Short mmCIF file of N, CA and C in Angstrom, two decimals:
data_model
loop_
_atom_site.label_atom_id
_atom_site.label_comp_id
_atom_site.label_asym_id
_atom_site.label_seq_id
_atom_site.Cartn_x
_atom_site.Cartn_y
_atom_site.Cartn_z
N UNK A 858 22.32 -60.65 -5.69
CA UNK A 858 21.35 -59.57 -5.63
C UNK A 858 21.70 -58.55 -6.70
N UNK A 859 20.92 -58.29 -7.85
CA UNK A 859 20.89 -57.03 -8.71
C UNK A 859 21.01 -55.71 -8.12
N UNK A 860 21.32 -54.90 -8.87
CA UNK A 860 21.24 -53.92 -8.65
C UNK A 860 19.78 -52.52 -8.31
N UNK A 861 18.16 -53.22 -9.15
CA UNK A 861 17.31 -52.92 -9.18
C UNK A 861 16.66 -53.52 -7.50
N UNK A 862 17.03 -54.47 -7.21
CA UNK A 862 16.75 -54.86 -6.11
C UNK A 862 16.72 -53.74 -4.65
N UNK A 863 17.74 -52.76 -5.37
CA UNK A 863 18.16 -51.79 -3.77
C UNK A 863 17.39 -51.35 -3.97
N UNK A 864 16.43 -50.60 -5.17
CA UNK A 864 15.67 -49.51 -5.56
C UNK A 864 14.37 -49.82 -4.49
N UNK A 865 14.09 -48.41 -4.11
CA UNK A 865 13.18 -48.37 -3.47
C UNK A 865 12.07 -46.89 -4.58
N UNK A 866 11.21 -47.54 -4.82
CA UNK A 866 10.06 -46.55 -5.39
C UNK A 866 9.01 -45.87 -4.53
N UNK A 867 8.69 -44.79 -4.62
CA UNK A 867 7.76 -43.99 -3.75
C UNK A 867 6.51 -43.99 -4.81
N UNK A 868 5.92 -44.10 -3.92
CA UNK A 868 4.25 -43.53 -4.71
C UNK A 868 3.46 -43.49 -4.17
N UNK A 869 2.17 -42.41 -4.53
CA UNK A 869 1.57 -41.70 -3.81
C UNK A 869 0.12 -42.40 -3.97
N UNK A 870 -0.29 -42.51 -2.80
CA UNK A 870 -1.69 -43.46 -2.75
C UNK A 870 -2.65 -42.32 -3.09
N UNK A 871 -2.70 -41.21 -2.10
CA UNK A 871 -3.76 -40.23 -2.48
C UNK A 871 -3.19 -38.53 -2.51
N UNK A 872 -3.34 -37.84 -3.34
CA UNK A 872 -2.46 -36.62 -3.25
C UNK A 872 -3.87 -35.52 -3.32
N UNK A 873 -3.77 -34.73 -2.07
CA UNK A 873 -4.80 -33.78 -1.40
C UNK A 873 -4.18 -32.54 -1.88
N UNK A 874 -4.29 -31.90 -2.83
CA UNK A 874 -4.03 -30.84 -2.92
C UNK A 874 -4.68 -29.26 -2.03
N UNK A 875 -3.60 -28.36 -1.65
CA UNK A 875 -4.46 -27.04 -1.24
C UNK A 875 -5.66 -26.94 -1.55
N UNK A 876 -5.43 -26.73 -3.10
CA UNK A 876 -6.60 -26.32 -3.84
C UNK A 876 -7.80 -27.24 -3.67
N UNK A 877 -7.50 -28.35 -3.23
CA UNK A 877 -8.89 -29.40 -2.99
C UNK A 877 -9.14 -29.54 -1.80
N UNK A 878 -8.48 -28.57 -0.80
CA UNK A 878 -8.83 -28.95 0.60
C UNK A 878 -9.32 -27.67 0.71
N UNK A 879 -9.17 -26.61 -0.10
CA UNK A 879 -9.77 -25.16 0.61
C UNK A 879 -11.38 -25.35 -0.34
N UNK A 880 -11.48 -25.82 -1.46
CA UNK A 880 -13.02 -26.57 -1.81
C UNK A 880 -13.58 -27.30 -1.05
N UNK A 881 -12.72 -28.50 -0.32
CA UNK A 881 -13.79 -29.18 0.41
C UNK A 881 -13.89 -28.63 1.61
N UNK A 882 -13.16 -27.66 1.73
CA UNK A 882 -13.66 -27.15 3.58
C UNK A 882 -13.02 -27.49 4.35
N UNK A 883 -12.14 -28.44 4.28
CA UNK A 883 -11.17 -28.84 5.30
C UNK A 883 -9.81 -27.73 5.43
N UNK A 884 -9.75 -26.72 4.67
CA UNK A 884 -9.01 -26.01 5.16
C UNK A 884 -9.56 -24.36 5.10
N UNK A 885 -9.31 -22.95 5.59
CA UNK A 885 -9.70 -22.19 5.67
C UNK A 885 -8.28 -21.10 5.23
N UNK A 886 -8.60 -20.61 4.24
CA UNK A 886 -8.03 -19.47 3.98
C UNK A 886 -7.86 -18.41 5.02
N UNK A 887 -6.43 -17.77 5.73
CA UNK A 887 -6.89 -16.83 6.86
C UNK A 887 -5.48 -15.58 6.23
N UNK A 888 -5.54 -14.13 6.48
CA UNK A 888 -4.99 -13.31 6.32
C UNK A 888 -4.21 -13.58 8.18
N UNK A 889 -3.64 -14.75 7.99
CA UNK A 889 -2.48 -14.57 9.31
C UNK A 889 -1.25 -13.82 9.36
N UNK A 890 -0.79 -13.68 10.58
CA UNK A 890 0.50 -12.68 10.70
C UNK A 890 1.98 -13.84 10.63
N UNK A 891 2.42 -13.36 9.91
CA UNK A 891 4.15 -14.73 10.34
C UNK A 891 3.54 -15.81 9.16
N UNK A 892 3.28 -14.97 7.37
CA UNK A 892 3.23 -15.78 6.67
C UNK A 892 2.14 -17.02 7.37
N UNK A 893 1.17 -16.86 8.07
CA UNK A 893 0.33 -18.13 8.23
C UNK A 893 -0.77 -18.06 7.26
N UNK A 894 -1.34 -18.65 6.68
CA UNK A 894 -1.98 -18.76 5.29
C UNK A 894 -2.85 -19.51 5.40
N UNK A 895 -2.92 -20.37 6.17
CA UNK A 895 -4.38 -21.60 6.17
C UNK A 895 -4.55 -21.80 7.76
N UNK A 896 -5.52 -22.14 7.98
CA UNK A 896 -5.83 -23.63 9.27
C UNK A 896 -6.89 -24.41 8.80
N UNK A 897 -6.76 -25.07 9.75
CA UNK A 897 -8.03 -26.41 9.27
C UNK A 897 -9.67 -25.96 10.10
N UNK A 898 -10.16 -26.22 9.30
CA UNK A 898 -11.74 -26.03 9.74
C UNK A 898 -12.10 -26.10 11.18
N UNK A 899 -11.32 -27.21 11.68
CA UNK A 899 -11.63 -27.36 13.48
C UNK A 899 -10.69 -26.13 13.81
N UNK A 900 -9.78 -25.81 13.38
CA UNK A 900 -9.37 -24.44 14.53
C UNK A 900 -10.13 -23.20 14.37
N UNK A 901 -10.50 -23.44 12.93
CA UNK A 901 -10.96 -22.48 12.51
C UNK A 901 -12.39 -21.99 12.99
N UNK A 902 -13.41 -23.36 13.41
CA UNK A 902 -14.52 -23.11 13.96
C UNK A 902 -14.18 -23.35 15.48
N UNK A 903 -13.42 -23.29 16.10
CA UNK A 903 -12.76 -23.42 17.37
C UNK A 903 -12.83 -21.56 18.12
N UNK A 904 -11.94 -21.26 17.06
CA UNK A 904 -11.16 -19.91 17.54
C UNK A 904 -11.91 -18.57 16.82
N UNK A 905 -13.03 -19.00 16.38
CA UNK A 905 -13.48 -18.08 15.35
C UNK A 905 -15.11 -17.57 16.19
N UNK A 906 -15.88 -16.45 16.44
CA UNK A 906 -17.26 -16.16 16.91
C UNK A 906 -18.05 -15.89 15.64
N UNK A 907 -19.26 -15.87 15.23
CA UNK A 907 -19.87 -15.49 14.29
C UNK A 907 -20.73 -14.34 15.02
N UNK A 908 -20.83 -13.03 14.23
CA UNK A 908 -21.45 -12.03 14.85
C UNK A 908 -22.41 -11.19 14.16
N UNK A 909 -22.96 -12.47 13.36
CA UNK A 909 -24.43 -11.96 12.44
C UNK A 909 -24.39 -12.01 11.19
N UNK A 910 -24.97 -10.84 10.62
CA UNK A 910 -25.15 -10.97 8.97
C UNK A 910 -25.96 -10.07 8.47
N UNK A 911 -26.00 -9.62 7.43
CA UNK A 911 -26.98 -8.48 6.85
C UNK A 911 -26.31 -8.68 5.04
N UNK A 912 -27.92 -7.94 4.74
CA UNK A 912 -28.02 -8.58 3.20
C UNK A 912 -26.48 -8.06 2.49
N UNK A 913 -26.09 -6.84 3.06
CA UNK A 913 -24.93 -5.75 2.64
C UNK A 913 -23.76 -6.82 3.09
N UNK A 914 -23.76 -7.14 3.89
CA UNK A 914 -22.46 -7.58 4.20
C UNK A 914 -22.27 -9.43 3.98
N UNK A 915 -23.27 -10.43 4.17
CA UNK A 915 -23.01 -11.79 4.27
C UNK A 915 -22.58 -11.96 5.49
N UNK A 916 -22.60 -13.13 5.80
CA UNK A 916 -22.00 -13.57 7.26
C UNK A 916 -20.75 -12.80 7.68
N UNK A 917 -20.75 -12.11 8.97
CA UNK A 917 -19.33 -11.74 9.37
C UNK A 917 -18.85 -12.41 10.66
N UNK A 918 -17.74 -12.92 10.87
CA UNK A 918 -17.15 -13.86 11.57
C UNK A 918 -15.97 -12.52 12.45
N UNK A 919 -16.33 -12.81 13.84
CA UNK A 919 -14.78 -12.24 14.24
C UNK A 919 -13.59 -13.75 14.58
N UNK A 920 -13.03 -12.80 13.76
CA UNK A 920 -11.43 -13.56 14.15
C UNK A 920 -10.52 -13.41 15.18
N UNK A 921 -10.61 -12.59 15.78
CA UNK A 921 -9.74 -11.94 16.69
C UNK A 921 -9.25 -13.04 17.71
N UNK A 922 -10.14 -14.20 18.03
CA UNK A 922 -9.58 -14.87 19.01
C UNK A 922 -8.99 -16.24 18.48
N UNK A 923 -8.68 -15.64 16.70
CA UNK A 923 -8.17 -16.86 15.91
C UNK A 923 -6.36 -16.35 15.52
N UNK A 924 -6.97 -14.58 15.62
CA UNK A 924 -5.49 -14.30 15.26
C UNK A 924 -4.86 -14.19 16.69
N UNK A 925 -5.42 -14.17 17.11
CA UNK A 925 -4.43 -14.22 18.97
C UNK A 925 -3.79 -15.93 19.32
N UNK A 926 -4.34 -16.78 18.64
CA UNK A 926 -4.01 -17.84 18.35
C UNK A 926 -3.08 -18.19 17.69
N UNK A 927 -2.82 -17.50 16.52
CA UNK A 927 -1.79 -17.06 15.69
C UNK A 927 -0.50 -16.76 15.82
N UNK A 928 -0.74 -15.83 16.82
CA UNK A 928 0.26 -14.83 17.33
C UNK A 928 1.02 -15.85 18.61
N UNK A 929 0.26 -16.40 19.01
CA UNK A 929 1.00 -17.30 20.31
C UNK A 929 1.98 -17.98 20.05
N UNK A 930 1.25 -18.83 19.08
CA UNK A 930 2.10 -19.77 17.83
C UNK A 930 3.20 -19.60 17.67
N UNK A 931 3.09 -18.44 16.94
CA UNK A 931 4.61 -17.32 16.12
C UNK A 931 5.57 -17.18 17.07
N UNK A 932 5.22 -17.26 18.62
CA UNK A 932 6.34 -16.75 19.53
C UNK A 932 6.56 -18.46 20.21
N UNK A 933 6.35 -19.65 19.64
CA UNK A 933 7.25 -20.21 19.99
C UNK A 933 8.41 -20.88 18.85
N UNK A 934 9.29 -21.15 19.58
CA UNK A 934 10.62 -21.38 18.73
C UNK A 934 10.46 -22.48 17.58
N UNK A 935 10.76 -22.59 16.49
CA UNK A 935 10.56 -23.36 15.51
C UNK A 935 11.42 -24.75 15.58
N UNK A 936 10.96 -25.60 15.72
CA UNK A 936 12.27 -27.25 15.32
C UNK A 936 13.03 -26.50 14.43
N UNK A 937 13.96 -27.94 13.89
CA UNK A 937 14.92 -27.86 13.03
C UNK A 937 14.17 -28.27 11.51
N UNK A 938 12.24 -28.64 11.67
CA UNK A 938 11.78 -29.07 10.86
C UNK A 938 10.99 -27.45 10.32
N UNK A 939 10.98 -27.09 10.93
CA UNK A 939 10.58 -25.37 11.09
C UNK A 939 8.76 -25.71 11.58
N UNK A 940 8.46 -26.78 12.57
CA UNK A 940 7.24 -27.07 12.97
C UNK A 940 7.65 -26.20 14.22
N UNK A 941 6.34 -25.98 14.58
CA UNK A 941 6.21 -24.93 16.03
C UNK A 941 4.87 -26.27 16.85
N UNK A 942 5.06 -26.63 17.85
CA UNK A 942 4.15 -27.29 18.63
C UNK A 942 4.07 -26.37 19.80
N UNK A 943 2.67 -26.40 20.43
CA UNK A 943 2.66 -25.46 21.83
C UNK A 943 1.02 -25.73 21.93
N UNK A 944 0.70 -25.00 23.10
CA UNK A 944 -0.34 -25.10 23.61
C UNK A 944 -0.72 -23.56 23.67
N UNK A 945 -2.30 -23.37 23.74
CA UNK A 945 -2.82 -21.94 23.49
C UNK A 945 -4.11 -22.46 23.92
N UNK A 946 -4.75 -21.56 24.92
CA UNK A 946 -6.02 -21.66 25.76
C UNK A 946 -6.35 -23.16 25.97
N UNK A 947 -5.32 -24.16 26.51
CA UNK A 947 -6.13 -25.56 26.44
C UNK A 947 -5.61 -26.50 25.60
N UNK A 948 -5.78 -25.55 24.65
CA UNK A 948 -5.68 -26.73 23.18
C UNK A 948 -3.98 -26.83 22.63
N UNK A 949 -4.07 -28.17 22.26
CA UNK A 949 -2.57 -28.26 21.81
C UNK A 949 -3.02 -28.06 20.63
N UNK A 950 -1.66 -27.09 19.40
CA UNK A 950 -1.76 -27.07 18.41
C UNK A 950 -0.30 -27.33 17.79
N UNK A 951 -0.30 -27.40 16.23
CA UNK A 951 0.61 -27.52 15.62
C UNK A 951 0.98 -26.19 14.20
N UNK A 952 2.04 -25.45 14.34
CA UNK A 952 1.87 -24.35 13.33
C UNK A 952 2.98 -24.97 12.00
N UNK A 953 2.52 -25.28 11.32
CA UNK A 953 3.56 -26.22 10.24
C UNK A 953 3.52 -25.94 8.50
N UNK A 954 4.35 -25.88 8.41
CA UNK A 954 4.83 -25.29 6.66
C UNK A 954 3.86 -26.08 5.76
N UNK A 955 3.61 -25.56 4.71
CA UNK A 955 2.61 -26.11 3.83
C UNK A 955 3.06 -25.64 2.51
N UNK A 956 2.32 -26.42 1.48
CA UNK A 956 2.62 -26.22 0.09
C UNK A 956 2.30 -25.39 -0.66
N UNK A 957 1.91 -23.74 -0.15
CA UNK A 957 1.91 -22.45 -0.86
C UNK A 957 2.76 -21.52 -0.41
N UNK A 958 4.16 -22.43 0.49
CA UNK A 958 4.99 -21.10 1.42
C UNK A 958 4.43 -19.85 2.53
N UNK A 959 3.61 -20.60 2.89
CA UNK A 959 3.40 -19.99 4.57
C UNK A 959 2.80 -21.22 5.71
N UNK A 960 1.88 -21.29 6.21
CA UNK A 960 2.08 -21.96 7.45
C UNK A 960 0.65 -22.29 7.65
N UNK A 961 0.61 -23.47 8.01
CA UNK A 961 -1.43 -23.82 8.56
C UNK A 961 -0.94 -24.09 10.01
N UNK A 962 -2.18 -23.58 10.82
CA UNK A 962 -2.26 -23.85 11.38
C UNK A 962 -2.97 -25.23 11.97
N UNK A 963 -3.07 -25.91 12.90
CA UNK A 963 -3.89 -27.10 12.89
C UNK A 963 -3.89 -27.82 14.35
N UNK A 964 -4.73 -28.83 14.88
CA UNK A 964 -5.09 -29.95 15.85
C UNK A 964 -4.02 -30.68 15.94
N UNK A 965 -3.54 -30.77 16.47
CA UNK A 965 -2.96 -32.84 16.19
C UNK A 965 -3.70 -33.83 15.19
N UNK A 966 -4.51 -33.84 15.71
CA UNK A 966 -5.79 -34.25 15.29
C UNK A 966 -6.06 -34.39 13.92
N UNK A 967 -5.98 -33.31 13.76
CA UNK A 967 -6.42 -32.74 12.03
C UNK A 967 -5.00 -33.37 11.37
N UNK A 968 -4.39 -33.93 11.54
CA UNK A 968 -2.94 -34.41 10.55
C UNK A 968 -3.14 -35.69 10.18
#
């Protein structure tokens, strides 16, 4: 047996960048507390009310029952992977590190 034989090569079938998931919608930009920075569209239309619109303003969305979601998150203890799993009104979620240094939130589901 050679030596090239041990080699094991990685490569990447499809690479989803931030930047191509907050274009396609699958992820949502959020001003979260505890460095959280994204969730995915299902929590996001989950935890989110829409409360109208006017020509001055564009659609306005309350968040409030997205950042209380947030906040639940934050208070449970982190793995050794620094993932947070827990449950919040029902729903199991996952609060997990991402590739701009803060945290998405997300489904199971959504992974």
């Amino acid at each position: 047996m050679d030596e090239q034989s041990n080699v094991i090569v990685e490569y990447s079938i499809v690479e989803y960048s931030d930047r191509h998931a907050l274009e396609d919608g699958v992820l949502v930009s959020v001003p979260g507390e505890g460095k959280v920075n994204r969730v995915t569209r299902a929590v996001f239309d989950h935890f989110t009310k829409p409360m109208g619109s006017s020509p001055a303003t564009g659609e306005v969305t309350d968040i409030t029952p997205l950042q209380d979601a947030i906040r639940a998150m934050l208070k449970v203890k982190p793995g050794e992977d620094a993932w947070r799993t827990g449950t919040y009104e029902g729903k199991d979620l996952w609060l997990v590190p991402n590739e701009v240094g803060g945290f998405t939130l997300l489904f199971p589901d959504d992974y």
